[in-house]
Short mmCIF file of C-alpha atoms in Angstrom, two decimals:
data_model
loop_
_atom_site.label_atom_id
_atom_site.label_comp_id
_atom_site.label_asym_id
_atom_site.label_seq_id
_atom_site.Cartn_x
_atom_site.Cartn_y
_atom_site.Cartn_z
CA UNK A 1 0.00 0.00 0.00
CA UNK A 2 1.35 3.40 -1.00
CA UNK A 3 0.73 6.46 1.14
CA UNK A 4 -0.45 9.82 -0.13
CA UNK A 5 1.86 12.29 1.57
CA UNK A 6 1.92 16.12 1.49
CA UNK A 7 4.54 17.45 -0.92
CA UNK A 8 5.61 20.15 1.52
CA UNK A 9 6.44 17.56 4.16
CA UNK A 10 8.38 15.48 1.65
CA UNK A 11 10.33 18.54 0.53
CA UNK A 12 11.20 19.38 4.12
CA UNK A 13 12.54 15.91 4.84
CA UNK A 14 14.46 15.81 1.57
CA UNK A 15 16.05 19.15 2.42
CA UNK A 16 17.11 17.83 5.82
CA UNK A 17 18.47 14.68 4.19
CA UNK A 18 20.41 16.82 1.72
CA UNK A 19 22.01 18.71 4.61
CA UNK A 20 23.04 15.44 6.25
CA UNK A 21 24.52 14.22 2.98
CA UNK A 22 26.50 17.45 2.67
CA UNK A 23 27.88 17.04 6.21
CA UNK A 24 28.69 13.35 5.87
CA UNK A 25 29.74 12.83 2.22
CA UNK A 26 30.93 16.21 0.94
CA UNK A 27 32.44 18.02 3.94
CA UNK A 28 36.21 17.75 3.62
CA UNK A 29 35.92 15.55 0.55
CA UNK A 30 39.27 16.59 -0.86
CA UNK A 31 41.05 17.59 2.34
CA UNK A 32 43.05 14.42 3.01
CA UNK A 33 45.60 12.87 0.62
CA UNK A 34 44.60 9.68 -1.19
CA UNK A 35 44.80 6.66 1.10
CA UNK A 36 46.73 3.58 0.08
CA UNK A 37 46.33 0.98 -1.13
CA UNK A 38 42.85 1.13 -2.67
CA UNK A 39 42.32 4.86 -3.24
CA UNK A 40 45.82 5.20 -4.66
CA UNK A 41 45.33 2.23 -7.00
CA UNK A 42 41.95 3.35 -8.38
CA UNK A 43 43.09 6.95 -8.81
CA UNK A 44 46.36 6.03 -10.50
CA UNK A 45 44.55 3.70 -12.91
CA UNK A 46 42.27 6.60 -13.81
CA UNK A 47 45.24 8.95 -14.24
CA UNK A 48 46.98 6.46 -16.53
CA UNK A 49 43.77 6.13 -18.54
CA UNK A 50 43.71 9.90 -18.96
CA UNK A 51 47.36 9.97 -20.10
CA UNK A 52 47.24 6.94 -22.39
CA UNK A 53 43.74 7.65 -23.76
CA UNK A 54 43.07 3.91 -23.57
CA UNK A 55 39.50 4.00 -22.28
CA UNK A 56 39.01 0.22 -22.43
CA UNK A 57 41.71 -1.37 -20.26
CA UNK A 58 42.87 -0.03 -16.91
CA UNK A 59 46.59 0.02 -16.16
CA UNK A 60 48.45 0.50 -12.89
CA UNK A 61 52.13 1.36 -12.76
CA UNK A 62 52.37 0.45 -16.44
CA UNK A 63 50.80 -3.03 -16.07
CA UNK A 64 47.21 -4.16 -16.82
CA UNK A 65 44.90 -3.97 -13.81
CA UNK A 66 42.08 -6.51 -13.88
CA UNK A 67 40.79 -5.97 -10.32
CA UNK A 68 37.54 -4.22 -11.25
CA UNK A 69 35.44 -3.47 -14.35
CA UNK A 70 35.46 -0.11 -16.05
CA UNK A 71 32.53 2.03 -14.88
CA UNK A 72 34.07 3.67 -11.80
CA UNK A 73 37.18 4.60 -13.82
CA UNK A 74 35.05 6.27 -16.49
CA UNK A 75 33.22 8.27 -13.83
CA UNK A 76 36.46 9.28 -12.12
CA UNK A 77 37.92 10.24 -15.50
CA UNK A 78 34.92 12.47 -16.21
CA UNK A 79 35.30 14.09 -12.79
CA UNK A 80 39.05 14.64 -13.24
CA UNK A 81 38.48 16.22 -16.64
CA UNK A 82 36.00 18.61 -15.04
CA UNK A 83 37.82 19.44 -11.79
CA UNK A 84 41.46 18.54 -12.39
CA UNK A 85 43.74 15.84 -11.01
CA UNK A 86 43.06 16.19 -7.29
CA UNK A 87 41.58 14.30 -4.36
CA UNK A 88 38.18 15.98 -4.64
CA UNK A 89 37.77 14.93 -8.26
CA UNK A 90 38.78 11.31 -7.63
CA UNK A 91 36.34 11.01 -4.70
CA UNK A 92 33.39 12.93 -6.15
CA UNK A 93 31.81 9.94 -8.00
CA UNK A 94 31.64 8.01 -4.73
CA UNK A 95 30.02 10.93 -2.89
CA UNK A 96 27.43 11.26 -5.66
CA UNK A 97 26.82 7.51 -5.64
CA UNK A 98 26.33 7.67 -1.87
CA UNK A 99 23.80 10.44 -2.41
CA UNK A 100 21.89 8.29 -4.92
CA UNK A 101 22.04 5.37 -2.48
CA UNK A 102 20.50 7.48 0.30
CA UNK A 103 17.85 8.84 -2.07
CA UNK A 104 16.83 5.34 -3.14
CA UNK A 105 16.27 4.33 0.49
CA UNK A 106 14.19 7.44 1.17
CA UNK A 107 12.04 7.03 -1.96
CA UNK A 108 11.31 3.34 -1.39
CA UNK A 109 10.61 3.48 2.35
CA UNK A 110 8.55 6.64 1.98
CA UNK A 111 6.00 4.88 -0.26
CA UNK A 112 5.22 2.27 2.40
CA UNK A 113 6.07 3.80 5.77
CA UNK A 114 5.87 7.57 5.29
CA UNK A 115 8.33 10.44 5.31
CA UNK A 116 9.52 10.18 8.90
CA UNK A 117 10.57 6.55 8.77
CA UNK A 118 12.04 7.02 5.29
CA UNK A 119 14.09 9.97 6.55
CA UNK A 120 15.28 8.01 9.59
CA UNK A 121 16.35 4.98 7.52
CA UNK A 122 18.25 7.17 5.03
CA UNK A 123 19.78 9.27 7.83
CA UNK A 124 21.05 6.14 9.61
CA UNK A 125 22.73 5.12 6.38
CA UNK A 126 24.23 8.54 5.67
CA UNK A 127 25.61 9.10 9.18
CA UNK A 128 26.88 5.60 10.03
CA UNK A 129 30.64 5.36 10.42
CA UNK A 130 31.45 2.84 7.69
CA UNK A 131 29.19 4.40 5.07
CA UNK A 132 30.54 7.85 5.93
CA UNK A 133 34.03 6.58 5.07
CA UNK A 134 33.16 4.49 2.00
CA UNK A 135 31.08 7.25 0.37
CA UNK A 136 34.13 9.53 0.40
CA UNK A 137 36.62 6.96 -0.87
CA UNK A 138 37.88 6.92 -4.46
CA UNK A 139 36.92 3.26 -4.94
CA UNK A 140 34.03 1.33 -6.49
CA UNK A 141 32.04 0.30 -3.41
CA UNK A 142 29.73 3.31 -2.92
CA UNK A 143 28.66 3.02 -6.56
CA UNK A 144 28.09 -0.74 -6.25
CA UNK A 145 25.99 -0.27 -3.10
CA UNK A 146 23.82 2.33 -4.80
CA UNK A 147 23.25 0.04 -7.79
CA UNK A 148 22.61 -2.99 -5.57
CA UNK A 149 20.00 -1.04 -3.62
CA UNK A 150 18.23 0.04 -6.81
CA UNK A 151 18.36 -3.51 -8.18
CA UNK A 152 16.89 -5.07 -5.05
CA UNK A 153 14.23 -2.42 -4.50
CA UNK A 154 13.10 -2.61 -8.13
CA UNK A 155 12.95 -6.42 -8.10
CA UNK A 156 10.91 -6.43 -4.90
CA UNK A 157 8.51 -3.89 -6.39
CA UNK A 158 8.12 -6.14 -9.43
CA UNK A 159 7.38 -9.10 -7.15
CA UNK A 160 4.74 -7.08 -5.32
CA UNK A 161 3.05 -5.30 -8.22
CA UNK A 162 4.12 -7.08 -11.40
CA UNK A 163 5.48 -3.78 -12.74
CA UNK A 164 7.44 -4.32 -15.97
CA UNK A 165 9.11 -0.93 -15.56
CA UNK A 166 10.45 -1.97 -12.17
CA UNK A 167 11.73 -5.24 -13.61
CA UNK A 168 13.55 -3.48 -16.44
CA UNK A 169 15.03 -0.99 -13.97
CA UNK A 170 16.36 -3.92 -11.93
CA UNK A 171 18.02 -5.46 -14.99
CA UNK A 172 19.51 -2.11 -15.95
CA UNK A 173 20.89 -1.44 -12.46
CA UNK A 174 22.33 -4.97 -12.34
CA UNK A 175 23.97 -4.34 -15.71
CA UNK A 176 25.67 -1.20 -14.43
CA UNK A 177 26.59 -3.12 -11.25
CA UNK A 178 28.24 -5.75 -13.43
CA UNK A 179 30.24 -2.92 -15.00
CA UNK A 180 31.17 -1.64 -11.54
CA UNK A 181 32.37 -4.70 -9.64
CA UNK A 182 31.54 -7.77 -11.66
CA UNK A 183 29.49 -10.91 -10.87
CA UNK A 184 28.74 -9.98 -7.25
CA UNK A 185 26.19 -7.45 -8.59
CA UNK A 186 24.23 -10.42 -9.96
CA UNK A 187 25.05 -13.08 -7.36
CA UNK A 188 23.50 -11.13 -4.47
CA UNK A 189 20.12 -10.31 -6.12
CA UNK A 190 19.70 -13.79 -7.64
CA UNK A 191 20.61 -15.60 -4.41
CA UNK A 192 18.50 -13.39 -2.14
CA UNK A 193 15.43 -13.61 -4.35
CA UNK A 194 15.86 -17.38 -4.75
CA UNK A 195 15.79 -17.82 -0.96
CA UNK A 196 12.94 -15.32 -0.60
CA UNK A 197 10.91 -16.97 -3.37
CA UNK A 198 11.52 -20.40 -1.85
CA UNK A 199 10.23 -19.26 1.54
CA UNK A 200 7.25 -17.42 0.03
CA UNK A 201 6.40 -20.22 -2.42
CA UNK A 202 6.93 -17.95 -5.46
CA UNK A 203 9.68 -19.69 -7.42
CA UNK A 204 7.64 -19.50 -10.62
CA UNK A 205 7.51 -15.71 -10.29
CA UNK A 206 11.30 -15.62 -9.92
CA UNK A 207 11.80 -17.84 -12.98
CA UNK A 208 9.51 -15.65 -15.08
CA UNK A 209 11.32 -12.49 -13.95
CA UNK A 210 14.75 -14.00 -14.57
CA UNK A 211 13.82 -15.10 -18.10
CA UNK A 212 12.29 -11.77 -19.16
CA UNK A 213 13.52 -11.33 -22.76
CA UNK A 214 13.57 -7.54 -22.62
CA UNK A 215 15.20 -7.57 -19.19
CA UNK A 216 17.99 -9.84 -20.45
CA UNK A 217 18.46 -7.67 -23.52
CA UNK A 218 18.73 -4.52 -21.36
CA UNK A 219 21.28 -6.20 -19.07
CA UNK A 220 23.39 -7.49 -21.97
CA UNK A 221 23.29 -4.20 -23.86
CA UNK A 222 24.70 -2.43 -20.78
CA UNK A 223 27.21 -4.96 -19.46
CA UNK A 224 28.30 -7.19 -22.35
CA UNK A 225 30.00 -4.78 -24.81
CA UNK A 226 32.85 -3.83 -22.48
CA UNK A 227 33.51 -7.43 -21.47
CA UNK A 228 33.65 -8.53 -25.11
CA UNK A 229 35.91 -5.66 -26.13
CA UNK A 230 38.18 -6.22 -23.13
CA UNK A 231 38.48 -9.92 -23.96
CA UNK A 232 39.20 -9.04 -27.57
CA UNK A 233 42.02 -6.72 -26.47
CA UNK A 234 43.51 -8.72 -23.58
CA UNK A 235 42.48 -12.31 -24.35
CA UNK A 236 42.80 -14.97 -21.66
CA UNK A 237 44.85 -12.64 -19.47
CA UNK A 238 41.60 -10.77 -18.77
CA UNK A 239 39.62 -13.97 -18.06
CA UNK A 240 42.30 -15.34 -15.74
CA UNK A 241 43.03 -12.00 -14.05
CA UNK A 242 39.48 -10.75 -13.56
CA UNK A 243 37.21 -13.80 -13.27
CA UNK A 244 39.56 -16.41 -11.82
CA UNK A 245 41.98 -14.36 -9.71
CA UNK A 246 39.83 -11.45 -8.52
CA UNK A 247 36.45 -13.21 -8.24
CA UNK A 248 36.57 -16.99 -7.88
CA UNK A 249 39.91 -17.09 -6.06
CA UNK A 250 38.85 -14.35 -3.64
CA UNK A 251 36.02 -16.58 -2.41
CA UNK A 252 38.01 -19.83 -2.36
CA UNK A 253 41.25 -18.50 -0.86
CA UNK A 254 42.66 -15.62 1.14
CA UNK A 255 43.65 -12.95 -1.39
CA UNK A 256 46.80 -11.01 -0.49
CA UNK A 257 46.51 -12.06 3.15
CA UNK A 258 42.99 -10.67 3.69
CA UNK A 259 41.71 -13.57 5.76
CA UNK A 260 39.72 -13.94 8.96
CA UNK A 261 37.62 -16.29 11.07
CA UNK A 262 33.90 -16.98 10.69
CA UNK A 263 33.34 -14.23 13.26
CA UNK A 264 35.32 -11.61 11.33
CA UNK A 265 32.29 -9.43 10.52
CA UNK A 266 30.84 -9.25 14.04
CA UNK A 267 33.26 -6.55 15.24
CA UNK A 268 33.05 -4.92 11.79
CA UNK A 269 29.29 -4.54 12.28
CA UNK A 270 29.66 -3.18 15.81
CA UNK A 271 32.17 -0.52 14.74
CA UNK A 272 30.83 0.11 11.23
CA UNK A 273 27.28 0.93 12.36
CA UNK A 274 28.41 3.48 14.95
CA UNK A 275 26.84 5.55 16.41
CA UNK A 276 23.72 3.45 15.81
CA UNK A 277 25.03 0.03 16.87
CA UNK A 278 22.45 -0.25 19.63
CA UNK A 279 19.70 -0.45 17.02
CA UNK A 280 21.35 -3.55 15.56
CA UNK A 281 20.67 -5.34 18.83
CA UNK A 282 17.13 -3.97 18.88
CA UNK A 283 16.63 -5.67 15.50
CA UNK A 284 18.14 -8.92 16.77
CA UNK A 285 16.00 -8.93 19.92
CA UNK A 286 12.85 -8.43 17.80
CA UNK A 287 13.61 -10.80 14.93
CA UNK A 288 10.48 -12.88 15.42
CA UNK A 289 8.18 -9.87 15.36
CA UNK A 290 9.95 -8.32 12.35
CA UNK A 291 10.06 -11.59 10.42
CA UNK A 292 6.28 -11.84 10.58
CA UNK A 293 5.95 -9.12 7.90
CA UNK A 294 6.67 -10.01 4.28
CA UNK A 295 8.81 -6.98 3.42
CA UNK A 296 10.85 -7.42 6.59
CA UNK A 297 11.44 -11.06 5.68
CA UNK A 298 12.91 -9.91 2.38
CA UNK A 299 15.15 -7.37 4.13
CA UNK A 300 16.35 -9.91 6.71
CA UNK A 301 17.14 -12.47 4.00
CA UNK A 302 19.08 -9.81 2.08
CA UNK A 303 21.23 -8.89 5.06
CA UNK A 304 21.56 -12.49 6.25
CA UNK A 305 22.74 -13.78 2.87
CA UNK A 306 25.41 -11.08 2.52
CA UNK A 307 26.65 -11.61 6.07
CA UNK A 308 26.87 -15.42 5.76
CA UNK A 309 28.24 -15.40 2.20
CA UNK A 310 31.19 -13.15 3.02
CA UNK A 311 31.74 -14.82 6.39
CA UNK A 312 32.33 -18.05 4.45
CA UNK A 313 34.53 -16.34 1.86
CA UNK A 314 38.28 -16.98 2.00
CA UNK A 315 39.02 -13.31 1.40
CA UNK A 316 37.58 -10.94 3.98
CA UNK A 317 37.61 -7.15 3.79
CA UNK A 318 35.60 -4.82 6.06
CA UNK A 319 33.65 -3.17 3.23
CA UNK A 320 32.21 -6.45 1.89
CA UNK A 321 29.54 -6.57 4.61
CA UNK A 322 28.28 -3.13 3.57
CA UNK A 323 26.49 -4.82 0.63
CA UNK A 324 23.98 -5.93 3.26
CA UNK A 325 23.69 -2.62 5.11
CA UNK A 326 20.82 -1.15 3.06
CA UNK A 327 18.16 -3.56 4.43
CA UNK A 328 19.69 -3.27 7.88
CA UNK A 329 19.20 0.49 8.02
CA UNK A 330 15.54 0.09 7.06
CA UNK A 331 15.05 -2.61 9.69
CA UNK A 332 16.80 -0.49 12.31
CA UNK A 333 14.45 2.42 11.57
CA UNK A 334 11.45 0.10 11.90
CA UNK A 335 12.77 -1.47 15.11
CA UNK A 336 13.35 1.83 16.91
CA UNK A 337 9.80 2.00 18.38
CA UNK A 338 10.38 -1.52 19.75
CA UNK A 339 13.39 -0.43 21.81
CA UNK A 340 12.60 -0.89 25.51
CA UNK A 341 15.39 1.33 26.79
CA UNK A 342 16.06 3.93 24.09
CA UNK A 343 18.45 5.93 26.29
CA UNK A 344 20.82 2.97 26.29
CA UNK A 345 21.33 3.50 22.55
CA UNK A 346 23.67 6.38 23.42
CA UNK A 347 26.02 4.07 25.32
CA UNK A 348 27.61 2.74 22.13
CA UNK A 349 28.82 6.07 20.72
CA UNK A 350 29.89 7.17 24.19
CA UNK A 351 32.02 4.03 24.59
CA UNK A 352 33.67 4.59 21.22
CA UNK A 353 34.43 8.22 22.06
CA UNK A 354 36.02 7.17 25.36
CA UNK A 355 38.15 4.68 23.41
CA UNK A 356 39.17 7.43 20.98
CA UNK A 357 40.14 9.65 23.91
CA UNK A 358 42.67 7.00 24.95
CA UNK A 359 44.31 6.81 21.50
CA UNK A 360 47.57 8.43 22.73
CA UNK A 361 47.78 5.92 25.59
CA UNK A 362 47.03 3.01 23.28
CA UNK A 363 49.67 4.22 20.81
CA UNK A 364 52.25 4.51 23.59
CA UNK A 365 51.46 0.98 24.76
CA UNK A 366 51.66 -0.42 21.22
CA UNK A 367 54.96 1.35 20.63
CA UNK A 368 56.49 -0.55 23.52
CA UNK A 369 55.34 -3.89 22.10
CA UNK A 370 56.93 -3.70 18.64
CA UNK A 371 60.49 -3.73 17.37
CA UNK A 372 59.47 -2.40 13.96
CA UNK A 373 61.12 1.02 13.68
CA UNK A 374 58.54 2.25 11.15
CA UNK A 375 55.63 1.31 13.42
CA UNK A 376 57.38 2.87 16.39
CA UNK A 377 57.75 6.08 14.37
CA UNK A 378 54.06 6.00 13.39
CA UNK A 379 52.93 5.49 16.98
CA UNK A 380 55.18 8.30 18.20
CA UNK A 381 53.87 10.68 15.52
CA UNK A 382 50.32 9.57 16.28
CA UNK A 383 50.79 10.57 19.91
CA UNK A 384 51.99 13.99 18.77
CA UNK A 385 49.02 14.47 16.42
CA UNK A 386 46.49 13.37 19.05
CA UNK A 387 47.54 15.82 21.72
CA UNK A 388 45.54 18.29 23.78
CA UNK A 389 43.35 19.42 20.89
CA UNK A 390 42.30 15.80 20.25
CA UNK A 391 41.29 15.32 23.87
CA UNK A 392 39.32 18.58 23.85
CA UNK A 393 37.44 17.56 20.67
CA UNK A 394 36.50 14.20 22.17
CA UNK A 395 35.41 15.74 25.49
CA UNK A 396 33.27 18.31 23.65
CA UNK A 397 31.68 15.51 21.63
CA UNK A 398 30.98 13.47 24.75
CA UNK A 399 29.35 16.45 26.44
CA UNK A 400 27.34 17.20 23.29
CA UNK A 401 25.90 13.67 23.12
CA UNK A 402 25.12 13.65 26.84
CA UNK A 403 23.39 17.02 26.53
CA UNK A 404 21.29 15.72 23.63
CA UNK A 405 20.15 12.75 25.75
CA UNK A 406 18.76 15.06 28.41
CA UNK A 407 16.70 17.18 26.01
CA UNK A 408 13.31 15.71 26.87
CA UNK A 409 11.39 17.47 24.10
CA UNK A 410 13.51 15.72 21.43
CA UNK A 411 12.21 12.43 20.05
CA UNK A 412 14.50 9.40 20.21
CA UNK A 413 14.97 9.48 16.41
CA UNK A 414 15.99 13.14 16.54
CA UNK A 415 18.55 12.40 19.26
CA UNK A 416 20.03 9.58 17.19
CA UNK A 417 20.39 11.82 14.15
CA UNK A 418 21.93 14.64 16.19
CA UNK A 419 24.45 12.14 17.59
CA UNK A 420 25.16 10.97 14.04
CA UNK A 421 25.89 14.53 12.95
CA UNK A 422 28.40 14.92 15.78
CA UNK A 423 30.11 11.71 14.69
CA UNK A 424 30.20 12.75 11.04
CA UNK A 425 31.83 16.05 11.99
CA UNK A 426 34.41 14.26 14.16
CA UNK A 427 35.33 11.96 11.26
CA UNK A 428 35.43 14.60 8.53
CA UNK A 429 36.94 17.54 10.38
CA UNK A 430 39.12 15.84 12.97
CA UNK A 431 39.96 12.14 12.49
CA UNK A 432 40.35 11.97 8.70
CA UNK A 433 42.80 14.91 8.59
CA UNK A 434 44.84 13.26 11.36
CA UNK A 435 44.91 9.95 9.52
CA UNK A 436 45.85 11.74 6.30
CA UNK A 437 48.72 13.60 7.93
CA UNK A 438 50.00 10.50 9.68
CA UNK A 439 49.78 7.93 6.90
CA UNK A 440 49.66 9.71 3.56
CA UNK A 441 51.05 13.22 3.80
CA UNK A 442 54.68 11.97 3.74
CA UNK A 443 53.97 9.83 0.66
CA UNK A 444 52.41 12.79 -1.13
CA UNK A 445 55.25 15.16 -0.21
CA UNK A 446 57.90 12.63 -1.28
CA UNK A 447 56.09 12.12 -4.60
CA UNK A 448 55.84 15.85 -5.27
CA UNK A 449 59.54 16.22 -4.48
CA UNK A 450 60.41 13.35 -6.85
CA UNK A 451 58.28 14.90 -9.60
CA UNK A 452 59.87 18.32 -9.19
CA UNK A 453 63.42 16.92 -9.21
CA UNK A 454 62.73 14.41 -11.97
CA UNK A 455 63.79 11.42 -9.87
CA UNK A 456 63.32 7.87 -11.16
CA UNK A 457 62.13 5.97 -8.09
CA UNK A 458 62.39 2.37 -6.94
CA UNK A 459 59.88 1.20 -4.31
CA UNK A 460 61.46 -1.10 -1.80
CA UNK A 461 59.46 -3.08 0.79
CA UNK A 462 56.54 -0.65 0.42
CA UNK A 463 53.62 -0.24 -1.96
CA UNK A 464 52.01 3.19 -2.25
CA UNK A 465 50.06 3.58 -5.52
CA UNK A 466 49.18 7.15 -4.54
CA UNK A 467 52.89 7.95 -5.06
CA UNK A 468 52.35 7.29 -8.78
CA UNK A 469 49.43 9.74 -8.84
CA UNK A 470 51.34 12.59 -7.22
CA UNK A 471 54.69 11.94 -8.92
CA UNK A 472 53.04 11.33 -12.31
CA UNK A 473 55.52 8.52 -12.92
CA UNK A 474 55.99 4.78 -12.48
CA UNK A 475 58.29 2.94 -10.07
CA UNK A 476 59.77 -0.54 -10.05
CA UNK A 477 59.18 -2.60 -6.92
CA UNK A 478 62.50 -4.23 -6.01
CA UNK A 479 65.70 -3.79 -4.03
CA UNK A 480 67.49 -0.63 -5.20
CA UNK A 481 70.84 -0.78 -6.97
CA UNK A 482 73.83 1.53 -6.36
CA UNK A 483 73.12 5.03 -7.60
CA UNK A 484 69.33 4.62 -7.56
CA UNK A 485 66.79 6.54 -5.47
CA UNK A 486 64.41 4.47 -3.36
CA UNK A 487 61.14 5.12 -1.56
CA UNK A 488 61.07 3.01 1.57
CA UNK A 489 60.65 3.28 5.35
CA UNK A 490 63.06 3.98 8.19
CA UNK A 491 62.90 0.28 8.99
CA UNK A 492 65.01 -0.47 5.89
CA UNK A 493 67.68 2.20 6.43
CA UNK A 494 69.85 -0.04 8.59
CA UNK A 495 70.21 -2.54 5.74
CA UNK A 496 71.58 0.07 3.30
CA UNK A 497 75.20 1.05 2.84
CA UNK A 498 75.41 4.69 4.02
CA UNK A 499 72.44 5.99 1.98
CA UNK A 500 72.02 9.70 1.31
CA UNK A 501 68.77 10.84 2.91
CA UNK A 502 66.79 13.04 0.51
CA UNK A 503 63.47 13.15 2.40
CA UNK A 504 62.23 11.83 5.74
CA UNK A 505 58.91 12.30 7.49
CA UNK A 506 56.86 10.06 9.78
CA UNK A 507 58.83 6.97 8.85
CA UNK A 508 58.71 7.46 5.05
CA UNK A 509 62.07 8.15 3.40
CA UNK A 510 63.54 8.89 -0.01
CA UNK A 511 67.17 7.76 -0.13
CA UNK A 512 69.90 7.65 -2.75
CA UNK A 513 71.93 4.47 -2.66
CA UNK A 514 75.70 4.89 -2.47
CA UNK A 515 77.50 4.39 -5.80
#
């Protein structure tokens, strides 16, 4: 059943949602240097595409890169052509995709549950910690999540109403998802709707939808041309690199050491959903009641499949579980009225803030438990960067959240959103700049120095693709020879024969090897 809602009310909630999006996704979008490895790799592949004018195959450091399909690189290339080669331009497509993702949640929930619940579900998504980070990252995941959400919502609408337009939209979104990150854009919708159809006794409806001639044509027209052209250009290297190495092997084995236990995603959920983690437990405590409704069953199956599928995968990365966050945010918004002790929801963000306040102490402790000179340097610099100002920011945030909890005229949902805004500001204005200065600023400065001096660099025992972006050059990854200039860390200095130090900051060094 669709609700008839006043346009003025809808406009007001959309305006508020737009403000939250601006705070979470766009504030400080280009302030921090590109983070390695992923942001550096995607951005450098886009830069090399711009230089080579090869708009079919992505290259990284002069070698073919088969990690992901082409769509995100095209969007980044368009952004770079409009705004220049800078962090803002590389990240803008993700911020826009995050905006579309939030809008899709609002539009779909609004039709069934009204403006307030739609706004709450979208706001939870926009202000949650992990989405806040992923929607500002120059990688493919924000775009994939937006397309997955559209695919799933459209398919469910087709199941409910028989709408052909919704079915064709689902096929189109899945086609663009296939161009964004490959088979996972199809595996999740097909698997979720198979389980849902099996439970609901509607397998025939799923078969008819899956075999829609026009839907298949739409999907193939969007996704197939690039795959065929890429295979024509790269041959079996593309099949082996993309399908076997970066898709099948990632599920069967641990890729590049990204492994974990079956319980890997439990702490990811607890941290990633901050400051709204308490609502996750509200959902879990009310599973039986929520599962009684058909739409909630679909949402629970969606989240459950993603969580179990990637828990069983050999390769585990924190952002994989986000593919199941969209239904979770909707369920969390619906479960809020079922919370017996809503004030306890504030305990989770308060605990995280207290933990953040102790970052200098934790860094000092960790520094005493490692012999790695580079890590010791990082911890020491981290203590310096998280000094008095850091403590004051955290204390102010703690007091702000506590003050919000004691405003009796505020609804629980309003308090949650206000807490989310505080968290988004902490991340964008305080924590991200610190992380950028600590981890990436030295890499960027070393790259700019190398570009200005015309150095030919060798990377030794490090891998920073962002260095290629800023230096506008390639680098071999091997042990440096006499007379060469190497990018490495202070940890490796002791193994070199009296190197000449050209640059040193926060453990990152440029050195010239003795002739």
